[in-house]
mmCIF file of N, CA and C in Angstrom:
data_model
loop_
_atom_site.group_PDB
_atom_site.id
_atom_site.type_symbol
_atom_site.label_atom_id
_atom_site.label_comp_id
_atom_site.label_asym_id
_atom_site.label_seq_id
_atom_site.Cartn_x
_atom_site.Cartn_y
_atom_site.Cartn_z
ATOM 1 N N TYR A 1 22.353 -2.631 -24.740
ATOM 2 C CA TYR A 1 21.061 -2.566 -24.086
ATOM 3 C C TYR A 1 20.599 -3.914 -23.556
ATOM 4 N N ILE A 2 21.474 -4.848 -23.604
ATOM 5 C CA ILE A 2 21.151 -6.158 -23.053
ATOM 6 C C ILE A 2 21.703 -6.211 -21.639
ATOM 7 N N ASP A 3 20.832 -6.542 -20.696
ATOM 8 C CA ASP A 3 21.261 -6.652 -19.306
ATOM 9 C C ASP A 3 21.902 -8.017 -19.119
ATOM 10 N N SER A 4 23.202 -7.987 -18.860
ATOM 11 C CA SER A 4 23.921 -9.254 -18.728
ATOM 12 C C SER A 4 24.212 -9.593 -17.264
ATOM 13 N N THR A 5 23.514 -8.921 -16.337
ATOM 14 C CA THR A 5 23.703 -9.217 -14.921
ATOM 15 C C THR A 5 23.191 -10.622 -14.629
ATOM 16 N N ASP A 6 24.024 -11.399 -13.948
ATOM 17 C CA ASP A 6 23.631 -12.788 -13.674
ATOM 18 C C ASP A 6 22.548 -12.844 -12.595
ATOM 19 N N ALA A 7 21.798 -13.930 -12.611
ATOM 20 C CA ALA A 7 20.649 -14.105 -11.715
ATOM 21 C C ALA A 7 21.048 -14.060 -10.247
ATOM 22 N N GLU A 8 22.209 -14.575 -9.908
ATOM 23 C CA GLU A 8 22.641 -14.594 -8.508
ATOM 24 C C GLU A 8 22.857 -13.169 -7.985
ATOM 25 N N THR A 9 23.422 -12.321 -8.802
ATOM 26 C CA THR A 9 23.625 -10.919 -8.407
ATOM 27 C C THR A 9 22.281 -10.219 -8.236
ATOM 28 N N ILE A 10 21.377 -10.456 -9.151
ATOM 29 C CA ILE A 10 20.043 -9.850 -9.074
ATOM 30 C C ILE A 10 19.331 -10.338 -7.814
ATOM 31 N N LYS A 11 19.451 -11.623 -7.516
ATOM 32 C CA LYS A 11 18.852 -12.198 -6.297
ATOM 33 C C LYS A 11 19.425 -11.512 -5.061
ATOM 34 N N LYS A 12 20.748 -11.273 -5.047
ATOM 35 C CA LYS A 12 21.381 -10.618 -3.894
ATOM 36 C C LYS A 12 20.827 -9.210 -3.692
ATOM 37 N N TYR A 13 20.568 -8.500 -4.786
ATOM 38 C CA TYR A 13 19.942 -7.186 -4.655
ATOM 39 C C TYR A 13 18.545 -7.333 -4.046
ATOM 40 N N GLY A 14 17.827 -8.349 -4.476
ATOM 41 C CA GLY A 14 16.519 -8.616 -3.885
ATOM 42 C C GLY A 14 16.626 -8.869 -2.392
ATOM 43 N N ASP A 15 17.637 -9.648 -1.998
ATOM 44 C CA ASP A 15 17.850 -9.926 -0.575
ATOM 45 C C ASP A 15 18.118 -8.634 0.201
ATOM 46 N N LEU A 16 18.920 -7.743 -0.386
ATOM 47 C CA LEU A 16 19.234 -6.473 0.280
ATOM 48 C C LEU A 16 17.981 -5.616 0.442
ATOM 49 N N PHE A 17 17.167 -5.555 -0.601
ATOM 50 C CA PHE A 17 15.933 -4.791 -0.502
ATOM 51 C C PHE A 17 14.998 -5.399 0.544
ATOM 52 N N LEU A 18 14.917 -6.717 0.572
ATOM 53 C CA LEU A 18 14.060 -7.385 1.551
ATOM 54 C C LEU A 18 14.539 -7.087 2.974
ATOM 55 N N GLU A 19 15.843 -7.177 3.200
ATOM 56 C CA GLU A 19 16.401 -6.875 4.522
ATOM 57 C C GLU A 19 16.097 -5.436 4.942
ATOM 58 N N ALA A 20 16.045 -4.531 3.969
ATOM 59 C CA ALA A 20 15.766 -3.121 4.268
ATOM 60 C C ALA A 20 14.269 -2.845 4.400
ATOM 61 N N GLY A 21 13.449 -3.879 4.196
ATOM 62 C CA GLY A 21 12.007 -3.725 4.329
ATOM 63 C C GLY A 21 11.309 -3.241 3.074
ATOM 64 N N ASN A 22 12.019 -3.211 1.963
ATOM 65 C CA ASN A 22 11.434 -2.794 0.684
ATOM 66 C C ASN A 22 10.947 -4.033 -0.072
ATOM 67 N N ILE A 23 9.808 -4.527 0.369
ATOM 68 C CA ILE A 23 9.305 -5.811 -0.131
ATOM 69 C C ILE A 23 8.943 -5.738 -1.607
ATOM 70 N N SER A 24 8.338 -4.656 -2.028
ATOM 71 C CA SER A 24 7.950 -4.525 -3.426
ATOM 72 C C SER A 24 9.170 -4.560 -4.349
ATOM 73 N N ASP A 25 10.220 -3.842 -3.961
ATOM 74 C CA ASP A 25 11.450 -3.851 -4.761
ATOM 75 C C ASP A 25 12.095 -5.227 -4.751
ATOM 76 N N ALA A 26 12.101 -5.869 -3.594
ATOM 77 C CA ALA A 26 12.661 -7.216 -3.508
ATOM 78 C C ALA A 26 11.917 -8.160 -4.438
ATOM 79 N N LEU A 27 10.599 -8.030 -4.468
ATOM 80 C CA LEU A 27 9.798 -8.883 -5.347
ATOM 81 C C LEU A 27 10.170 -8.652 -6.808
ATOM 82 N N ASP A 28 10.391 -7.402 -7.176
ATOM 83 C CA ASP A 28 10.811 -7.093 -8.557
ATOM 84 C C ASP A 28 12.132 -7.779 -8.900
ATOM 85 N N PHE A 29 13.092 -7.710 -7.985
ATOM 86 C CA PHE A 29 14.386 -8.341 -8.245
ATOM 87 C C PHE A 29 14.276 -9.859 -8.278
ATOM 88 N N TYR A 30 13.521 -10.429 -7.338
ATOM 89 C CA TYR A 30 13.349 -11.884 -7.348
ATOM 90 C C TYR A 30 12.653 -12.347 -8.622
ATOM 91 N N ASN A 31 11.722 -11.562 -9.096
ATOM 92 C CA ASN A 31 11.046 -11.900 -10.347
ATOM 93 C C ASN A 31 12.045 -11.895 -11.499
ATOM 94 N N LYS A 32 12.854 -10.854 -11.570
ATOM 95 C CA LYS A 32 13.838 -10.753 -12.646
ATOM 96 C C LYS A 32 14.836 -11.906 -12.581
ATOM 97 N N ALA A 33 15.208 -12.302 -11.360
ATOM 98 C CA ALA A 33 16.156 -13.411 -11.179
ATOM 99 C C ALA A 33 15.480 -14.775 -11.303
ATOM 100 N N LYS A 34 14.155 -14.770 -11.386
ATOM 101 C CA LYS A 34 13.366 -16.008 -11.415
ATOM 102 C C LYS A 34 13.659 -16.864 -10.165
ATOM 103 N N TYR A 35 13.751 -16.180 -9.037
ATOM 104 C CA TYR A 35 14.055 -16.811 -7.755
ATOM 105 C C TYR A 35 12.743 -17.155 -7.051
ATOM 106 N N LEU A 36 12.236 -18.346 -7.322
ATOM 107 C CA LEU A 36 10.919 -18.756 -6.850
ATOM 108 C C LEU A 36 10.833 -18.876 -5.329
ATOM 109 N N ASP A 37 11.902 -19.309 -4.679
ATOM 110 C CA ASP A 37 11.868 -19.401 -3.218
ATOM 111 C C ASP A 37 11.678 -18.023 -2.592
ATOM 112 N N GLY A 38 12.339 -17.022 -3.153
ATOM 113 C CA GLY A 38 12.182 -15.660 -2.657
ATOM 114 C C GLY A 38 10.788 -15.124 -2.882
ATOM 115 N N ILE A 39 10.225 -15.414 -4.035
ATOM 116 C CA ILE A 39 8.862 -14.975 -4.351
ATOM 117 C C ILE A 39 7.873 -15.651 -3.410
ATOM 118 N N GLU A 40 8.057 -16.926 -3.182
ATOM 119 C CA GLU A 40 7.191 -17.669 -2.246
ATOM 120 C C GLU A 40 7.314 -17.097 -0.836
ATOM 121 N N ASN A 41 8.521 -16.759 -0.421
ATOM 122 C CA ASN A 41 8.739 -16.164 0.896
ATOM 123 C C ASN A 41 7.992 -14.827 1.011
ATOM 124 N N ILE A 42 8.077 -14.015 -0.021
ATOM 125 C CA ILE A 42 7.365 -12.730 -0.006
ATOM 126 C C ILE A 42 5.866 -12.959 0.019
ATOM 127 N N LYS A 43 5.388 -13.955 -0.693
ATOM 128 C CA LYS A 43 3.951 -14.269 -0.660
ATOM 129 C C LYS A 43 3.527 -14.589 0.768
ATOM 130 N N LYS A 44 4.302 -15.392 1.458
ATOM 131 C CA LYS A 44 3.981 -15.742 2.850
ATOM 132 C C LYS A 44 4.057 -14.522 3.766
ATOM 133 N N MET A 45 5.081 -13.698 3.571
ATOM 134 C CA MET A 45 5.229 -12.486 4.378
ATOM 135 C C MET A 45 4.038 -11.550 4.160
ATOM 136 N N SER A 46 3.621 -11.422 2.910
ATOM 137 C CA SER A 46 2.512 -10.520 2.610
ATOM 138 C C SER A 46 1.217 -11.045 3.213
ATOM 139 N N PHE A 47 1.048 -12.349 3.239
ATOM 140 C CA PHE A 47 -0.123 -12.920 3.897
ATOM 141 C C PHE A 47 -0.095 -12.586 5.388
ATOM 142 N N ASP A 48 1.050 -12.832 6.018
ATOM 143 C CA ASP A 48 1.174 -12.596 7.461
ATOM 144 C C ASP A 48 0.955 -11.135 7.832
ATOM 145 N N SER A 49 1.293 -10.226 6.921
ATOM 146 C CA SER A 49 1.139 -8.801 7.206
ATOM 147 C C SER A 49 -0.170 -8.245 6.654
ATOM 148 N N GLY A 50 -0.970 -9.118 6.007
ATOM 149 C CA GLY A 50 -2.253 -8.670 5.454
ATOM 150 C C GLY A 50 -2.113 -7.751 4.260
ATOM 151 N N ASP A 51 -0.954 -7.784 3.592
ATOM 152 C CA ASP A 51 -0.723 -6.926 2.428
ATOM 153 C C ASP A 51 -1.253 -7.620 1.179
ATOM 154 N N VAL A 52 -2.494 -7.341 0.894
ATOM 155 C CA VAL A 52 -3.213 -8.006 -0.193
ATOM 156 C C VAL A 52 -2.574 -7.719 -1.554
ATOM 157 N N MET A 53 -2.104 -6.504 -1.753
ATOM 158 C CA MET A 53 -1.570 -6.135 -3.058
ATOM 159 C C MET A 53 -0.267 -6.864 -3.374
ATOM 160 N N ILE A 54 0.620 -6.949 -2.401
ATOM 161 C CA ILE A 54 1.872 -7.690 -2.620
ATOM 162 C C ILE A 54 1.569 -9.179 -2.784
ATOM 163 N N PHE A 55 0.629 -9.681 -1.999
ATOM 164 C CA PHE A 55 0.203 -11.079 -2.123
ATOM 165 C C PHE A 55 -0.270 -11.362 -3.554
ATOM 166 N N GLU A 56 -1.127 -10.496 -4.061
ATOM 167 C CA GLU A 56 -1.659 -10.688 -5.412
ATOM 168 C C GLU A 56 -0.546 -10.610 -6.463
ATOM 169 N N ARG A 57 0.382 -9.674 -6.296
ATOM 170 C CA ARG A 57 1.509 -9.564 -7.247
ATOM 171 C C ARG A 57 2.363 -10.821 -7.231
ATOM 172 N N ALA A 58 2.669 -11.325 -6.040
ATOM 173 C CA ALA A 58 3.496 -12.529 -5.933
ATOM 174 C C ALA A 58 2.798 -13.714 -6.603
ATOM 175 N N MET A 59 1.510 -13.838 -6.363
ATOM 176 C CA MET A 59 0.758 -14.925 -6.996
ATOM 177 C C MET A 59 0.787 -14.793 -8.522
ATOM 178 N N LYS A 60 0.606 -13.578 -8.997
ATOM 179 C CA LYS A 60 0.601 -13.343 -10.444
ATOM 180 C C LYS A 60 1.958 -13.690 -11.055
ATOM 181 N N ILE A 61 3.035 -13.318 -10.377
ATOM 182 C CA ILE A 61 4.374 -13.641 -10.856
ATOM 183 C C ILE A 61 4.557 -15.149 -10.949
ATOM 184 N N MET A 62 3.948 -15.880 -10.021
ATOM 185 C CA MET A 62 4.043 -17.348 -10.029
ATOM 186 C C MET A 62 3.017 -17.979 -10.962
ATOM 187 N N ASN A 63 2.323 -17.129 -11.736
ATOM 188 C CA ASN A 63 1.284 -17.598 -12.668
ATOM 189 C C ASN A 63 0.187 -18.386 -11.975
ATOM 190 N N LYS A 64 -0.205 -17.883 -10.798
ATOM 191 C CA LYS A 64 -1.271 -18.509 -10.027
ATOM 192 C C LYS A 64 -2.349 -17.474 -9.757
ATOM 193 N N GLU A 65 -3.561 -17.937 -9.709
ATOM 194 C CA GLU A 65 -4.701 -17.094 -9.345
ATOM 195 C C GLU A 65 -5.140 -17.518 -7.948
ATOM 196 N N PRO A 66 -5.189 -16.569 -6.997
ATOM 197 C CA PRO A 66 -5.636 -16.953 -5.650
ATOM 198 C C PRO A 66 -7.050 -17.537 -5.682
ATOM 199 N N SER A 67 -7.252 -18.573 -4.914
ATOM 200 C CA SER A 67 -8.571 -19.192 -4.804
ATOM 201 C C SER A 67 -9.468 -18.319 -3.931
ATOM 202 N N PRO A 68 -10.779 -18.500 -4.011
ATOM 203 C CA PRO A 68 -11.667 -17.761 -3.110
ATOM 204 C C PRO A 68 -11.305 -17.963 -1.639
ATOM 205 N N ASP A 69 -10.893 -19.182 -1.271
ATOM 206 C CA ASP A 69 -10.486 -19.437 0.117
ATOM 207 C C ASP A 69 -9.246 -18.623 0.491
ATOM 208 N N GLN A 70 -8.281 -18.533 -0.426
ATOM 209 C CA GLN A 70 -7.088 -17.736 -0.150
ATOM 210 C C GLN A 70 -7.448 -16.262 0.001
ATOM 211 N N TRP A 71 -8.344 -15.770 -0.871
ATOM 212 C CA TRP A 71 -8.783 -14.378 -0.744
ATOM 213 C C TRP A 71 -9.470 -14.153 0.600
ATOM 214 N N GLU A 72 -10.322 -15.091 0.986
ATOM 215 C CA GLU A 72 -11.029 -14.947 2.253
ATOM 216 C C GLU A 72 -10.051 -14.976 3.427
ATOM 217 N N ASN A 73 -9.082 -15.886 3.373
ATOM 218 C CA ASN A 73 -8.115 -16.004 4.466
ATOM 219 C C ASN A 73 -7.277 -14.736 4.615
ATOM 220 N N ILE A 74 -6.781 -14.208 3.495
ATOM 221 C CA ILE A 74 -5.972 -13.001 3.617
ATOM 222 C C ILE A 74 -6.850 -11.803 3.978
ATOM 223 N N GLY A 75 -8.091 -11.812 3.531
ATOM 224 C CA GLY A 75 -9.024 -10.756 3.929
ATOM 225 C C GLY A 75 -9.269 -10.766 5.427
ATOM 226 N N GLN A 76 -9.467 -11.943 5.985
ATOM 227 C CA GLN A 76 -9.675 -12.063 7.428
ATOM 228 C C GLN A 76 -8.408 -11.649 8.197
ATOM 229 N N LYS A 77 -7.251 -12.008 7.649
ATOM 230 C CA LYS A 77 -5.986 -11.604 8.271
ATOM 231 C C LYS A 77 -5.883 -10.079 8.269
ATOM 232 N N ALA A 78 -6.214 -9.458 7.145
ATOM 233 C CA ALA A 78 -6.167 -7.997 7.060
ATOM 234 C C ALA A 78 -7.134 -7.356 8.053
ATOM 235 N N ILE A 79 -8.309 -7.946 8.209
ATOM 236 C CA ILE A 79 -9.267 -7.427 9.197
ATOM 237 C C ILE A 79 -8.659 -7.491 10.593
ATOM 238 N N SER A 80 -8.039 -8.614 10.918
ATOM 239 C CA SER A 80 -7.460 -8.769 12.259
ATOM 240 C C SER A 80 -6.363 -7.740 12.515
ATOM 241 N N LEU A 81 -5.752 -7.241 11.440
ATOM 242 C CA LEU A 81 -4.697 -6.235 11.557
ATOM 243 C C LEU A 81 -5.229 -4.819 11.330
ATOM 244 N N LYS A 82 -6.566 -4.725 11.211
ATOM 245 C CA LYS A 82 -7.244 -3.443 10.981
ATOM 246 C C LYS A 82 -6.818 -2.778 9.671
ATOM 247 N N LYS A 83 -6.502 -3.590 8.687
ATOM 248 C CA LYS A 83 -6.175 -3.101 7.336
ATOM 249 C C LYS A 83 -7.431 -3.292 6.489
ATOM 250 N N TYR A 84 -8.399 -2.443 6.769
ATOM 251 C CA TYR A 84 -9.736 -2.647 6.231
ATOM 252 C C TYR A 84 -9.831 -2.480 4.718
ATOM 253 N N TYR A 85 -9.081 -1.576 4.137
ATOM 254 C CA TYR A 85 -9.164 -1.415 2.684
ATOM 255 C C TYR A 85 -8.567 -2.607 1.960
ATOM 256 N N PHE A 86 -7.471 -3.156 2.496
ATOM 257 C CA PHE A 86 -6.927 -4.390 1.944
ATOM 258 C C PHE A 86 -7.945 -5.516 2.100
ATOM 259 N N ALA A 87 -8.556 -5.583 3.269
ATOM 260 C CA ALA A 87 -9.545 -6.627 3.537
ATOM 261 C C ALA A 87 -10.717 -6.513 2.579
ATOM 262 N N LYS A 88 -11.185 -5.306 2.352
ATOM 263 C CA LYS A 88 -12.318 -5.092 1.439
ATOM 264 C C LYS A 88 -11.978 -5.587 0.039
ATOM 265 N N TYR A 89 -10.795 -5.246 -0.434
ATOM 266 C CA TYR A 89 -10.354 -5.681 -1.754
ATOM 267 C C TYR A 89 -10.365 -7.210 -1.846
ATOM 268 N N ALA A 90 -9.792 -7.860 -0.823
ATOM 269 C CA ALA A 90 -9.716 -9.324 -0.830
ATOM 270 C C ALA A 90 -11.092 -9.952 -0.750
ATOM 271 N N LEU A 91 -11.934 -9.452 0.142
ATOM 272 C CA LEU A 91 -13.260 -10.048 0.310
ATOM 273 C C LEU A 91 -14.136 -9.840 -0.916
ATOM 274 N N GLU A 92 -13.950 -8.739 -1.616
ATOM 275 C CA GLU A 92 -14.696 -8.545 -2.865
ATOM 276 C C GLU A 92 -14.340 -9.615 -3.890
ATOM 277 N N LYS A 93 -13.105 -10.096 -3.850
ATOM 278 C CA LYS A 93 -12.663 -11.147 -4.776
ATOM 279 C C LYS A 93 -13.338 -12.488 -4.482
ATOM 280 N N THR A 94 -13.857 -12.653 -3.262
ATOM 281 C CA THR A 94 -14.503 -13.925 -2.912
ATOM 282 C C THR A 94 -15.906 -14.015 -3.493
ATOM 283 N N GLY A 95 -16.489 -12.858 -3.793
ATOM 284 C CA GLY A 95 -17.867 -12.839 -4.280
ATOM 285 C C GLY A 95 -18.903 -12.979 -3.178
ATOM 286 N N LYS A 96 -18.460 -12.944 -1.920
ATOM 287 C CA LYS A 96 -19.376 -13.083 -0.785
ATOM 288 C C LYS A 96 -19.762 -11.687 -0.306
ATOM 289 N N GLN A 97 -20.816 -11.168 -0.885
ATOM 290 C CA GLN A 97 -21.214 -9.795 -0.615
ATOM 291 C C GLN A 97 -21.577 -9.559 0.845
ATOM 292 N N GLU A 98 -22.131 -10.577 1.511
ATOM 293 C CA GLU A 98 -22.497 -10.390 2.912
ATOM 294 C C GLU A 98 -21.266 -10.125 3.781
ATOM 295 N N GLU A 99 -20.133 -10.739 3.456
ATOM 296 C CA GLU A 99 -18.906 -10.478 4.202
ATOM 297 C C GLU A 99 -18.394 -9.068 3.931
ATOM 298 N N VAL A 100 -18.511 -8.642 2.690
ATOM 299 C CA VAL A 100 -18.109 -7.279 2.334
ATOM 300 C C VAL A 100 -18.990 -6.276 3.077
ATOM 301 N N ASN A 101 -20.288 -6.537 3.103
ATOM 302 C CA ASN A 101 -21.210 -5.637 3.802
ATOM 303 C C ASN A 101 -20.895 -5.565 5.292
ATOM 304 N N SER A 102 -20.556 -6.688 5.877
ATOM 305 C CA SER A 102 -20.191 -6.716 7.295
ATOM 306 C C SER A 102 -18.942 -5.877 7.537
ATOM 307 N N LEU A 103 -17.984 -5.995 6.656
ATOM 308 C CA LEU A 103 -16.761 -5.205 6.781
ATOM 309 C C LEU A 103 -17.059 -3.722 6.600
ATOM 310 N N LEU A 104 -17.913 -3.392 5.668
ATOM 311 C CA LEU A 104 -18.270 -1.984 5.453
ATOM 312 C C LEU A 104 -18.881 -1.376 6.712
ATOM 313 N N LYS A 105 -19.650 -2.165 7.439
ATOM 314 C CA LYS A 105 -20.211 -1.685 8.712
ATOM 315 C C LYS A 105 -19.100 -1.400 9.715
ATOM 316 N N ILE A 106 -18.128 -2.293 9.786
ATOM 317 C CA ILE A 106 -16.986 -2.097 10.687
ATOM 318 C C ILE A 106 -16.242 -0.819 10.306
ATOM 319 N N MET A 107 -16.028 -0.629 9.004
ATOM 320 C CA MET A 107 -15.306 0.550 8.535
ATOM 321 C C MET A 107 -16.087 1.825 8.855
ATOM 322 N N LYS A 108 -17.402 1.760 8.680
ATOM 323 C CA LYS A 108 -18.247 2.924 8.963
ATOM 324 C C LYS A 108 -18.202 3.269 10.447
ATOM 325 N N GLU A 109 -18.278 2.248 11.295
ATOM 326 C CA GLU A 109 -18.222 2.473 12.749
ATOM 327 C C GLU A 109 -16.864 3.072 13.129
ATOM 328 N N GLY A 110 -15.790 2.588 12.497
ATOM 329 C CA GLY A 110 -14.469 3.121 12.775
ATOM 330 C C GLY A 110 -14.349 4.591 12.413
ATOM 331 N N ASN A 111 -14.995 4.982 11.326
ATOM 332 C CA ASN A 111 -14.962 6.398 10.921
ATOM 333 C C ASN A 111 -15.747 7.270 11.894
ATOM 334 N N LYS A 112 -16.790 6.730 12.484
ATOM 335 C CA LYS A 112 -17.577 7.494 13.469
ATOM 336 C C LYS A 112 -16.762 7.773 14.718
ATOM 337 N N ASN A 113 -15.876 6.826 15.049
ATOM 338 C CA ASN A 113 -15.100 6.936 16.280
ATOM 339 C C ASN A 113 -13.859 7.804 16.119
ATOM 340 N N ASN A 114 -13.566 8.240 14.920
ATOM 341 C CA ASN A 114 -12.383 9.082 14.687
ATOM 342 C C ASN A 114 -12.693 10.536 14.770
#
């Protein structure tokens, strides 16, 4: 019951999952392999795509807590990509209720137009 798979093999599986677009699975493999460059790469990718949940997981794996500025930045990125629920989650972490309220108005207007 002891997994004796070496870290390099586990990292390669992570690379394969990442190439296939399975970022969450890749993150799991990179975590198991303790491949920090891969985890950092996924953190950057998740920021660029506005994926707040993967961003938060990557930060947690690196034993880091996102700063309010990081939450605000990824929230704004998510807004620009129209990923409003991700944005709401991130902006709530900043504690800036006025920004959350502004986003809620945008979300409400979007629902009216659908």
